[in-house]
Structures are given as structure tokens and as C-alpha cells.
Amino acid sequence: MKYKMYDEMMEQPDSFRKTFESEMPVMDEVSKSILNADKVYLIGCGSSISTCYSVRDAIRMAATNIDIEVYTGYEFYYNKKLVENENSIAIFTSQSGETADTLASLRKANDFNIPTVSISNESESSMIKEAKTPIITRCERETAILGTKTYITQLACLYQILFSASNYEEKEELLSQLAQIPDILEDLLKTTEYDNRLLAQDFKKEDIFYCLGSGPNFGLSYKLAMTMLMEGAIKHACPEYAAEFRHGLIERAEKGVPIIFLKSDFEADEITQKAIDFCENLKLKSIIYDLKDYADVNKLLSPFIFVIPLEWFVYYLAHYNGEDPGATRHIGKVRY
């Protein structure tokens, strides 16, 4: 049986290409603006804030000239340190362009005369209409709740904008590889389905997953736990920086507990490997996604690579538990 999520996964490469073809001039202008800004705010919720986490940590690992702060919508809204006319730029991310707390923060930034950029998939949304600089991801309508094509295009826009403005020594190579990601996605969609379908079959009865990654992989670990496993597969899940395994989780790591590791051989992954070794000694159910098994790209691009096998894993995990991975029980139906 195919769910709507299947079609949207398959549309990721073309959505990426269309977005870059259409929005590159606007992204270039935003990059130029960042060169003159003292601070960059990244604001989002759910899958959208996960893209903010990933690009923030990627930039911090590679560049020294961009000061980035990440906020959820209302955290930014209630930030008392904002100053009118401050020399900053605020980038707001939302699939729908109507996320209430993110929209409230956009309006506050506009009131403070802070340059605002919105990245959204809905051209008629409030955030696209009200931002001083709108960027529209060209994905057409997305219905699967966990976010596939909107995630990949949103993340790509953030990488293009921020790395173009960075002083990262290898940025030209990284940006060149970023432009080639759609071709890699097409290959991964074909080659990673089978193994992750089997993996989902093995883990279908598990009720909780811990999701660990370092650097930009933490942002994807956050998405994996918050919107893919909890919203898509209806499983309990918890994201952590891999280096934080030694606090808290180390006391709950017991035989049979499933832990998902995203490993890219970053310097910080020295600690990731220690956590993997610890888990294997205790005979935990470790699931290890290692970048070298999937693609030969700059390590900072890891989230673009890992997300495809993870999507297959969650897709079939939901299916084997009788769930539609794109449906919701409460989101969009219940207000609180």
C-alpha cells in the first residue's frame, strides 16, 4: 500500500531543483545582507526549527564570521534583548507560512524594523506576504505531517544562504555539492528503501527510540524524534546531542533499548563512537547510520543524506503498525 508520503518523498529531488532555479537570486541577496549584519536569527517550529538547528551547528563548525541564534516562535517573540533598528536579520521558516507563534514573531521583528526573511511553501501565506523578503520553496502542496520535500528544500535554502555568506574555506566545494544533492537524493530513494523496510520490520514492536547526532546531525535527530517518529510513526522518541549520552541516557541505556545514531566522522563523533561502543557492550539495539555508507560528500551536508533512509524507516515503521505516516490525530484538528 502506498501512502501520500510516498509520492511526496519521490518529489523531493525535483522540488529541490525547482526551488533553486526560482529562488537563487533572492537567496543571493539575503546572503549579501548577512555579510553586513551583526547577528542572524533563525526562527521556526517542528521540522522547521530542526533545519535551523542543523544549519546553525554546521556554520559554527565551519565558519567564524556569522553569529547565529535559533529560537522557537514564542521564544523569539518574548526575547527582551531585541532592540528596534538593530543590525540583525531574522529568517523565519514554516512549511505552511501560518504557524501562529512563528507568524507572531515575524510581526514583532517587522515592528522592530529588523529585516525579515520568510522561507515557506505556501505562496499566499501570511508569512510570505508579510516578510520583507519572501522565499518560496517550490514543492506544491505537502500533506504528510512529518515533512519531506518541504524539509529538504527549506534546509537547502538555509545552507545556500548562510554558507554563501560564510568565510568557510571550503564553501565553494560545499555549495557545488549542495547543487548536486537532487541527483544523490534520486539514487538514495532507490537504494535505501529495501534495507530500511527490513529494519522497520525488525523494530515495529518497539515503543520508544532515542535519536542521537552531533553537529548538524543533531537537528535531524530532533526532526527524527519530534516529527518523524512521534508524529509519523506514533512512537515515543527523544532527541539528544550524541555527546550528551553520558548524562541521563547512560542511566536508561539497557539491553534491548533502541538507540539511533547518526555518525559522520566529525571531530565530535569521537564521543559518538564512545556511546556506540558503550551500547554495543550492553547489547542495546543500536541502529547506526554512517555517512560513508551512503555518499561521498562534505560531512556538513550529512542531514541531506541521512534523511532519505530515515524517511523509509519511519514510513514502513508506521505502515507495519497500521498507521498512515502522513496522517495526524490532533495536529491541525485540535487547538490548545
Short mmCIF file of N, CA and C in Angstrom, two decimals, residues 173 177 180-181 184 187-188 290-299 301-302 305:
data_model
loop_
_atom_site.label_atom_id
_atom_site.label_comp_id
_atom_site.label_asym_id
_atom_site.label_seq_id
_atom_site.Cartn_x
_atom_site.Cartn_y
_atom_site.Cartn_z
N GLU A 173 33.30 24.38 -2.67
CA GLU A 173 33.11 22.95 -2.88
C GLU A 173 31.81 22.49 -2.26
N GLN A 177 28.56 20.89 -4.18
CA GLN A 177 27.97 19.60 -3.82
C GLN A 177 26.50 19.76 -3.44
N GLN A 180 24.31 19.51 -6.27
CA GLN A 180 24.21 18.15 -6.81
C GLN A 180 23.36 17.22 -5.94
N ILE A 181 22.89 17.71 -4.81
CA ILE A 181 22.12 16.88 -3.88
C ILE A 181 20.89 16.24 -4.54
N ILE A 184 21.77 12.94 -5.90
CA ILE A 184 22.07 11.98 -4.84
C ILE A 184 20.78 11.49 -4.20
N ASP A 187 19.12 8.76 -6.20
CA ASP A 187 19.78 7.47 -6.01
C ASP A 187 19.43 6.86 -4.66
N LEU A 188 19.45 7.67 -3.61
CA LEU A 188 19.16 7.16 -2.28
C LEU A 188 17.72 6.68 -2.15
N ASP A 290 25.74 5.63 9.11
CA ASP A 290 27.09 6.15 8.94
C ASP A 290 27.20 6.77 7.55
N LEU A 291 27.61 8.02 7.49
CA LEU A 291 27.64 8.76 6.22
C LEU A 291 28.41 8.03 5.14
N LYS A 292 29.50 7.40 5.50
CA LYS A 292 30.35 6.75 4.49
C LYS A 292 29.62 5.62 3.76
N ASP A 293 28.54 5.14 4.33
CA ASP A 293 27.78 4.06 3.70
C ASP A 293 26.81 4.57 2.64
N TYR A 294 26.66 5.89 2.54
CA TYR A 294 25.62 6.44 1.68
C TYR A 294 26.12 7.39 0.59
N ALA A 295 27.10 8.23 0.90
CA ALA A 295 27.52 9.22 -0.09
C ALA A 295 28.88 9.77 0.26
N ASP A 296 29.59 10.20 -0.77
CA ASP A 296 30.90 10.83 -0.60
C ASP A 296 30.72 12.34 -0.79
N VAL A 297 30.33 13.01 0.28
CA VAL A 297 30.09 14.45 0.24
C VAL A 297 30.73 15.09 1.46
N ASN A 298 30.78 16.41 1.45
CA ASN A 298 31.23 17.15 2.62
C ASN A 298 30.39 16.73 3.82
N LYS A 299 31.03 16.43 4.93
CA LYS A 299 30.34 15.92 6.11
C LYS A 299 29.23 16.87 6.59
N LEU A 301 27.08 18.26 5.00
CA LEU A 301 25.84 18.01 4.26
C LEU A 301 25.12 16.74 4.72
N SER A 302 25.59 16.15 5.80
CA SER A 302 25.04 14.87 6.29
C SER A 302 23.52 14.83 6.39
N ILE A 305 21.66 13.67 3.40
CA ILE A 305 21.88 12.26 3.03
C ILE A 305 21.10 11.33 3.95
#
